[in-house]
Structure formats: structure tokens, C-alpha cells
PDB file of C-alpha atoms in Angstrom:
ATOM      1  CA  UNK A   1      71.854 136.459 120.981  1.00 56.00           C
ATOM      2  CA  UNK A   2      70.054 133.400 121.388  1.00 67.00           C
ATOM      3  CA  UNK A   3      69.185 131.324 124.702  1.00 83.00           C
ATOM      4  CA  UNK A   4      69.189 127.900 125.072  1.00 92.00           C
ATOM      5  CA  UNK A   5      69.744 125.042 127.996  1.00 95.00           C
ATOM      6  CA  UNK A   6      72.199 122.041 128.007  1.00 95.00           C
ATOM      7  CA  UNK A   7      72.242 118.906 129.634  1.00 96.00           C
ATOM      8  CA  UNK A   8      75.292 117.156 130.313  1.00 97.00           C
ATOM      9  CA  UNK A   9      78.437 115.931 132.639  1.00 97.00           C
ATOM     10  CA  UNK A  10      80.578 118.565 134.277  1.00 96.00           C
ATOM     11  CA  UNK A  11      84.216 117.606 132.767  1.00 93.00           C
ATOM     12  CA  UNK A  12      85.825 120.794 134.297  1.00 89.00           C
ATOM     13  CA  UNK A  13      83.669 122.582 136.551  1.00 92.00           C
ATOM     14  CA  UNK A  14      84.738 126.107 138.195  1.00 93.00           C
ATOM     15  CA  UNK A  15      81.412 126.731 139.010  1.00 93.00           C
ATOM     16  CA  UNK A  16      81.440 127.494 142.794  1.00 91.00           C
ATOM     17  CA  UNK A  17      84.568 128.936 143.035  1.00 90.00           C
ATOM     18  CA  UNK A  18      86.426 130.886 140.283  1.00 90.00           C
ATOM     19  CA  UNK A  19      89.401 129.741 137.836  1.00 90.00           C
ATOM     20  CA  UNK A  20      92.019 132.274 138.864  1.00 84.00           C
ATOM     21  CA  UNK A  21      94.899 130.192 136.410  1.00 78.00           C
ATOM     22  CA  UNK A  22      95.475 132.533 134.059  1.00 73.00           C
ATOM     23  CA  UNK A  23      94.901 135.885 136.229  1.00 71.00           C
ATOM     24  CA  UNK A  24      91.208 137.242 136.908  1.00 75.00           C
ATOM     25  CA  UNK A  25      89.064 135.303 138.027  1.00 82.00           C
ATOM     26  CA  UNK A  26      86.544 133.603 135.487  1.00 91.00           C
ATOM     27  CA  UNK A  27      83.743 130.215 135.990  1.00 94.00           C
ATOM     28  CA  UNK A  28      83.656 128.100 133.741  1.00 94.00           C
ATOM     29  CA  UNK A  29      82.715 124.517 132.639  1.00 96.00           C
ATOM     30  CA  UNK A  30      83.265 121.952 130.270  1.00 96.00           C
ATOM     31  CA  UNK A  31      79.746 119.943 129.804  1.00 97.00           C
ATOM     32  CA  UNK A  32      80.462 116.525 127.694  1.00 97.00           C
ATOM     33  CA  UNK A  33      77.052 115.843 125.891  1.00 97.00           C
ATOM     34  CA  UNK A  34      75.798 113.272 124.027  1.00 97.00           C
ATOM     35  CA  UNK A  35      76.410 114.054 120.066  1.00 97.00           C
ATOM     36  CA  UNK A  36      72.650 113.261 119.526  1.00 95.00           C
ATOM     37  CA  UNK A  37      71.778 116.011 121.581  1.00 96.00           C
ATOM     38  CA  UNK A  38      74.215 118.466 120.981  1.00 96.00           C
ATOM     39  CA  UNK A  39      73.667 118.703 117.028  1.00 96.00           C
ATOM     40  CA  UNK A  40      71.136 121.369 117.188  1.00 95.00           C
ATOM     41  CA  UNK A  41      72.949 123.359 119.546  1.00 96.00           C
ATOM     42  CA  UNK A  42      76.312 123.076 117.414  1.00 96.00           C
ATOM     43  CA  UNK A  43      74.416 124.319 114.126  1.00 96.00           C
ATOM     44  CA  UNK A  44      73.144 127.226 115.982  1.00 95.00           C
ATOM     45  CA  UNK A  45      76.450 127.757 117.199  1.00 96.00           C
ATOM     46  CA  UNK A  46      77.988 127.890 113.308  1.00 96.00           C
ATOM     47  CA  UNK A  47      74.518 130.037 112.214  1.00 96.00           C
ATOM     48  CA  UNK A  48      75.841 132.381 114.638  1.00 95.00           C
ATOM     49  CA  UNK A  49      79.010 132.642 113.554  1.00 95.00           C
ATOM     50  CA  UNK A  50      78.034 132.814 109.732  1.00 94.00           C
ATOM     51  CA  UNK A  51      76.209 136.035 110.334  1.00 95.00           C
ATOM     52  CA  UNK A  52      78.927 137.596 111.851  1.00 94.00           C
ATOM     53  CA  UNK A  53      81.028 136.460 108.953  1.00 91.00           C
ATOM     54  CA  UNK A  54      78.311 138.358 106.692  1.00 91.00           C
ATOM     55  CA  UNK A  55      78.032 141.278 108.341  1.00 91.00           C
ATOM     56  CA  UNK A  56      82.236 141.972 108.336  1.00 89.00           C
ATOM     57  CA  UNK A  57      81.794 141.054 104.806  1.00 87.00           C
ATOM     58  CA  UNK A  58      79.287 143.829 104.705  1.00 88.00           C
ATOM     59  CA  UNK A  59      81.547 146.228 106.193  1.00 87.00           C
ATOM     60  CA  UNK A  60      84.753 145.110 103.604  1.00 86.00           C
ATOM     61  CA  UNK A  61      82.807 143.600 100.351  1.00 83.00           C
ATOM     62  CA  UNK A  62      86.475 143.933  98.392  1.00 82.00           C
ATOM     63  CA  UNK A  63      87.894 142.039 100.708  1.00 79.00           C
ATOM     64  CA  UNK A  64      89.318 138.782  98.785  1.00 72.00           C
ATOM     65  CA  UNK A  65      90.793 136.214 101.287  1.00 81.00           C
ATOM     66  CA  UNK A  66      89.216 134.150 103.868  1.00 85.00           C
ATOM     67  CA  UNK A  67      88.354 136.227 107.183  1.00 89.00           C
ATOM     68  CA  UNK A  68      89.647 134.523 110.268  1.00 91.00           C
ATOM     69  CA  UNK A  69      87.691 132.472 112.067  1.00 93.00           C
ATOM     70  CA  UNK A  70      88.335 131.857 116.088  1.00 94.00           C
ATOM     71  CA  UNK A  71      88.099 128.307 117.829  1.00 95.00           C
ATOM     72  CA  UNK A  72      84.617 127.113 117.898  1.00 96.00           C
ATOM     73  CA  UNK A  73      83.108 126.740 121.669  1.00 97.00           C
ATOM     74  CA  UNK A  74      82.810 123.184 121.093  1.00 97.00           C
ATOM     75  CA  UNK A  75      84.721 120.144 120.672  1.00 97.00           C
ATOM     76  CA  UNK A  76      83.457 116.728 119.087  1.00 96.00           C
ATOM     77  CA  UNK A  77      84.884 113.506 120.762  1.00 95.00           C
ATOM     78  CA  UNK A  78      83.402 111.029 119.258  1.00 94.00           C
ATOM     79  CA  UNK A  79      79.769 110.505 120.456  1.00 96.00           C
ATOM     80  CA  UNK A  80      80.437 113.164 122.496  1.00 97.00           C
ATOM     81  CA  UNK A  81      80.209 116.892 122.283  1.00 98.00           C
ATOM     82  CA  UNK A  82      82.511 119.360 124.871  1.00 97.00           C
ATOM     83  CA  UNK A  83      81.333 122.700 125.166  1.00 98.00           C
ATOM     84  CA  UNK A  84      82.866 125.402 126.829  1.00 97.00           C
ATOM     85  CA  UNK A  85      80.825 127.792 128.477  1.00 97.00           C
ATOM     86  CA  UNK A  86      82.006 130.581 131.065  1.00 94.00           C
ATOM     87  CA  UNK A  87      80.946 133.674 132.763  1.00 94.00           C
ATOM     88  CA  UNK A  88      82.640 136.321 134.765  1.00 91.00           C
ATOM     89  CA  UNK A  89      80.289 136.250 137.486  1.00 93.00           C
ATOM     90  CA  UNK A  90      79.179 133.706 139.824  1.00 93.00           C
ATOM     91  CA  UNK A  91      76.612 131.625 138.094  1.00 95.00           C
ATOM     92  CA  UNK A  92      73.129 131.625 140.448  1.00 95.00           C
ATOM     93  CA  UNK A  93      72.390 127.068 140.477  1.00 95.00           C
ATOM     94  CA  UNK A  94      69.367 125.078 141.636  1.00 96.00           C
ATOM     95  CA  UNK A  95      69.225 121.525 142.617  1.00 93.00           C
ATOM     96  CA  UNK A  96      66.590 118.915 141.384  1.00 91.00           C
ATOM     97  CA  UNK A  97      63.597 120.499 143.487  1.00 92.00           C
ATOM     98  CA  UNK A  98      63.873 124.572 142.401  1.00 92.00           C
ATOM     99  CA  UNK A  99      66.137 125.211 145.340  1.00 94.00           C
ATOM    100  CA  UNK A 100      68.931 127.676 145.074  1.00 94.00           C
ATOM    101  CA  UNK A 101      72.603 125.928 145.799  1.00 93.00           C
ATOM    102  CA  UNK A 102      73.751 127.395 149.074  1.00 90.00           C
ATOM    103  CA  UNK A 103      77.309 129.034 148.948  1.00 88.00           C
ATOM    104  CA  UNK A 104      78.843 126.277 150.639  1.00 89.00           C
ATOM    105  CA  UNK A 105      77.845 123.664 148.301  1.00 91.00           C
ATOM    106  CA  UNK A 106      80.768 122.649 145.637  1.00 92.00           C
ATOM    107  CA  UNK A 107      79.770 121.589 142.124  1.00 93.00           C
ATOM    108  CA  UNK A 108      82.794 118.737 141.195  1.00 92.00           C
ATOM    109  CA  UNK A 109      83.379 117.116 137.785  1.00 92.00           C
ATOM    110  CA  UNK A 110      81.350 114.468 136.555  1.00 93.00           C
ATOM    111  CA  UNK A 111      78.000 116.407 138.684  1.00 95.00           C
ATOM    112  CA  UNK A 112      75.503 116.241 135.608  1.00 96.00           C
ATOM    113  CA  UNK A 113      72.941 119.480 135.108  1.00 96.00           C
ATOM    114  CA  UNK A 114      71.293 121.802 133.053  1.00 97.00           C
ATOM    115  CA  UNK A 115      73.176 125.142 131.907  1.00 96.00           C
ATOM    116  CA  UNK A 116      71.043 128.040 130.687  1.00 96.00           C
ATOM    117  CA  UNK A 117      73.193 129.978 128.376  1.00 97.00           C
ATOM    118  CA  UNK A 118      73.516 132.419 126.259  1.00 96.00           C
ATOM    119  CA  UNK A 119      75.602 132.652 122.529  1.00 96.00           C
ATOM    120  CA  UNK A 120      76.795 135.387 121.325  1.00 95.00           C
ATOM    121  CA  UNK A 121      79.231 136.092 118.289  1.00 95.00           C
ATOM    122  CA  UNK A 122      81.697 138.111 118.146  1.00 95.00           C
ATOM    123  CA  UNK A 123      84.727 139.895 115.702  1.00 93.00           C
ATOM    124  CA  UNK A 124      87.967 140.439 117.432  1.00 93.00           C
ATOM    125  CA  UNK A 125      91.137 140.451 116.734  1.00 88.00           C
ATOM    126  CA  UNK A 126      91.888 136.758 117.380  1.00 89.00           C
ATOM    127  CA  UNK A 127      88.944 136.250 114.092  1.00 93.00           C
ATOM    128  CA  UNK A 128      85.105 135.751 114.134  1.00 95.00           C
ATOM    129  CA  UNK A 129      83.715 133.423 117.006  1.00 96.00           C
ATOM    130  CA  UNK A 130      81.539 132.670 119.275  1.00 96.00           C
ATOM    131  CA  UNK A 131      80.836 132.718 123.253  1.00 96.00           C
ATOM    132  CA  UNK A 132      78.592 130.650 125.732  1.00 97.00           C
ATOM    133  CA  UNK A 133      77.884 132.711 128.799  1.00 97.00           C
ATOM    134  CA  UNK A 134      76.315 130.894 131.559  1.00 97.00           C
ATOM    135  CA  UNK A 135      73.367 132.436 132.638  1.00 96.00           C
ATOM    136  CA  UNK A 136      71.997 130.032 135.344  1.00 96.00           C
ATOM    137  CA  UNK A 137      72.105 126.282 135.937  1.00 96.00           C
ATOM    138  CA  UNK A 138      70.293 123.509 137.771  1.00 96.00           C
ATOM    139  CA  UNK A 139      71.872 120.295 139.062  1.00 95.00           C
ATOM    140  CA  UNK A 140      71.104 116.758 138.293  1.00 94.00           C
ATOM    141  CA  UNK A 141      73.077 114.485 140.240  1.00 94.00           C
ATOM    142  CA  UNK A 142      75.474 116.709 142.696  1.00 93.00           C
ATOM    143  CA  UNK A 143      79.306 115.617 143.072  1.00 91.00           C
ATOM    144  CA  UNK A 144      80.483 117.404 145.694  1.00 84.00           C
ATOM    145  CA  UNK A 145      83.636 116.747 147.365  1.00 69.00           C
ATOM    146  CA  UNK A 146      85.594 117.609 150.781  1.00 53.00           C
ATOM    147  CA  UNK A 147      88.691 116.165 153.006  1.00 44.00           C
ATOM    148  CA  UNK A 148      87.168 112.748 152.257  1.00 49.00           C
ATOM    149  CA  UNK A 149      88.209 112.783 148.569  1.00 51.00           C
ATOM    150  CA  UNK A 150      92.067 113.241 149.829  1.00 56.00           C
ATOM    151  CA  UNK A 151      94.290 110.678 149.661  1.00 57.00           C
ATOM    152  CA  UNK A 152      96.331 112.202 152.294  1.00 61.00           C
ATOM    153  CA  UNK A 153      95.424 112.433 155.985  1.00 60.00           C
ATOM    154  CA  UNK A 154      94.936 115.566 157.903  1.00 62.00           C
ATOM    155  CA  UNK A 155      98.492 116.658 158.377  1.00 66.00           C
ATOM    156  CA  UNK A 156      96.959 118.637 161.692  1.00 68.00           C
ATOM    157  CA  UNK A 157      95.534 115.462 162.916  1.00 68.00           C
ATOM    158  CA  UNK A 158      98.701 112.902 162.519  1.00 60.00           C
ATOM    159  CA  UNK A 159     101.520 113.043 164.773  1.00 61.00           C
ATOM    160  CA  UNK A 160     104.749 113.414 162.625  1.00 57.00           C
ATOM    161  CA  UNK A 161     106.692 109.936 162.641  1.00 58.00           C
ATOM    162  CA  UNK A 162     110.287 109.379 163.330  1.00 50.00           C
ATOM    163  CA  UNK A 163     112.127 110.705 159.762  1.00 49.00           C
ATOM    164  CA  UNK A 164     115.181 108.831 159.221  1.00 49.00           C
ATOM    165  CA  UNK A 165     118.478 110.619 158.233  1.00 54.00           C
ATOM    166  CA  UNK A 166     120.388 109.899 154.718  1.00 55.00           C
ATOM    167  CA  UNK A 167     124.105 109.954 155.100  1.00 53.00           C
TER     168      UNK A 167
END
């Protein structure tokens, strides 16, 4: 397991409230980083998942084909570098100053931070791979969001108008 901390722009952020989509729960975010900065994390990403190659070729050392590999946690875009890193629990975030993020406060795309996580490999049945789990984070610049961010009114505060009828 090895811990390290990104810095980068939210491009999907379930970090205050969890991504129930697909059935439990889970928080996750995609952080777009600049490639310059993300190369050391992506070779210790692809170290990680060498070693767990190793060690099932260890375990099977007459096995002859290729062992299957699972999607890498990352995706390069260019000059930029998507990782995906989730956890299962409510990630604990601080703002600029040290302070913890009170419940209340939403974490929105394109908020830029820090994300402490941690990589572990693993060898399932879907091939060899490896996960980010978020272990903590600290904010940058905050986007936050409410009613304001709709391009709708407040349906409770506008009187219905007159609905015409199509014969």
C-alpha cells in the first residue's frame, strides 16, 4: 500500500453526498491533473500493479498466456491525467486554513483540492488492478452550488400561469 496526495480539478465529484447510480452507495471523484504532475503517481500506479502480476506468477509459474489485467485507475487526455479515486465511506475534507468542511457544505465539479489516498492492488476475477481509496482531502478553491445554479425557478414560489388547451 502506498500513500500519496493529489492536486487537481474535481471533474465528477460525489464527495459530500454518495453516488447511489449503480446501487450502494459509494464517493467518488474524478481529479483532472496536469500530465506533468501526474507522471510519478501513474508509474507508481503500474509498479503496483507489476508486483501483483509477479506474485500470481509466483503462485502459477507454468502458466503460459498473458494474465488479465483490469482498467488502470487513470486516464490520459492529453496534457491531462483523470484519476479515479473512491471510498465507501464519507471522506473527512478541510478547507484552505486546516478547518474541517461542515456537513452542509457541497464539494461541486471543477472545486480544485488535495486528495490523500491510498493504492492498493489487487487480483480478482475481472484481472490484476489497482484501487485509489480516498483517505482525506483538503480544498483549494470551493465550488459549491444551491437553488442559484437552477435554471428553473422555485416551482413553490411561482404562481402557475394560464396553460392553454391543444385540440
Amino acid at each position: 500500500m502506498d500513500i500519496k496526495t493529489l492536486h487537481g480539478k474535481a471533474k465528477f465529484s460525489y464527495l459530500s453526498d454518495p453516488d447511489e447510480g449503480f446501487g450502494a452507495g459509494k464517493y467518488h471523484v474524478v481529479l483532472e491533473v496536469p500530465k506533468a504532475k501526474a507522471l510519478e503517481h501513474m508509474e507508481a500506479i503500474k509498479k503496483i500493479v507489476t508486483k501483483e502480476i509477479v506474485e500470481e506468477g509466483k503462485l502459477k509459474p507454468n502458466f503460459t498466456t498473458k494474465f488479465k489485467q483490469a482498467p488502470l485507475p487513470f486516464t490520459e487526455n492529453g496534457d491531462v491525467v483523470e484519476f479515479k479515486i473512491h471510498s465507501k465511506f464519507k471522506p473527512k475534507f478541510f478547507d484552505r486554513t486546516g478547518k474541517v468542511l461542515g456537513e452542509e457544505v457541497k464539494i461541486w465539479k471543477d472545486s480544485t483540492m488535495w486528495i490523500t489516498y491510498k493504492a492498493q492492488g489487487y487480483n480478482k476475477s475481472m484481472g490484476i488492478g489497482c484501487t485509489l481509496y480516498i483517505q482525506h482531502g483538503q480544498i483549494d478553491e470551493l465550488v459549491t452550488g444551491g437553488s442559484q445554479n437552477c435554471p428553473y425557478p422555485n416551482r413553490d414560489e411561482v404562481k402557475p400561469e394560464a396553460t392553454q388547451e391543444i385540440i
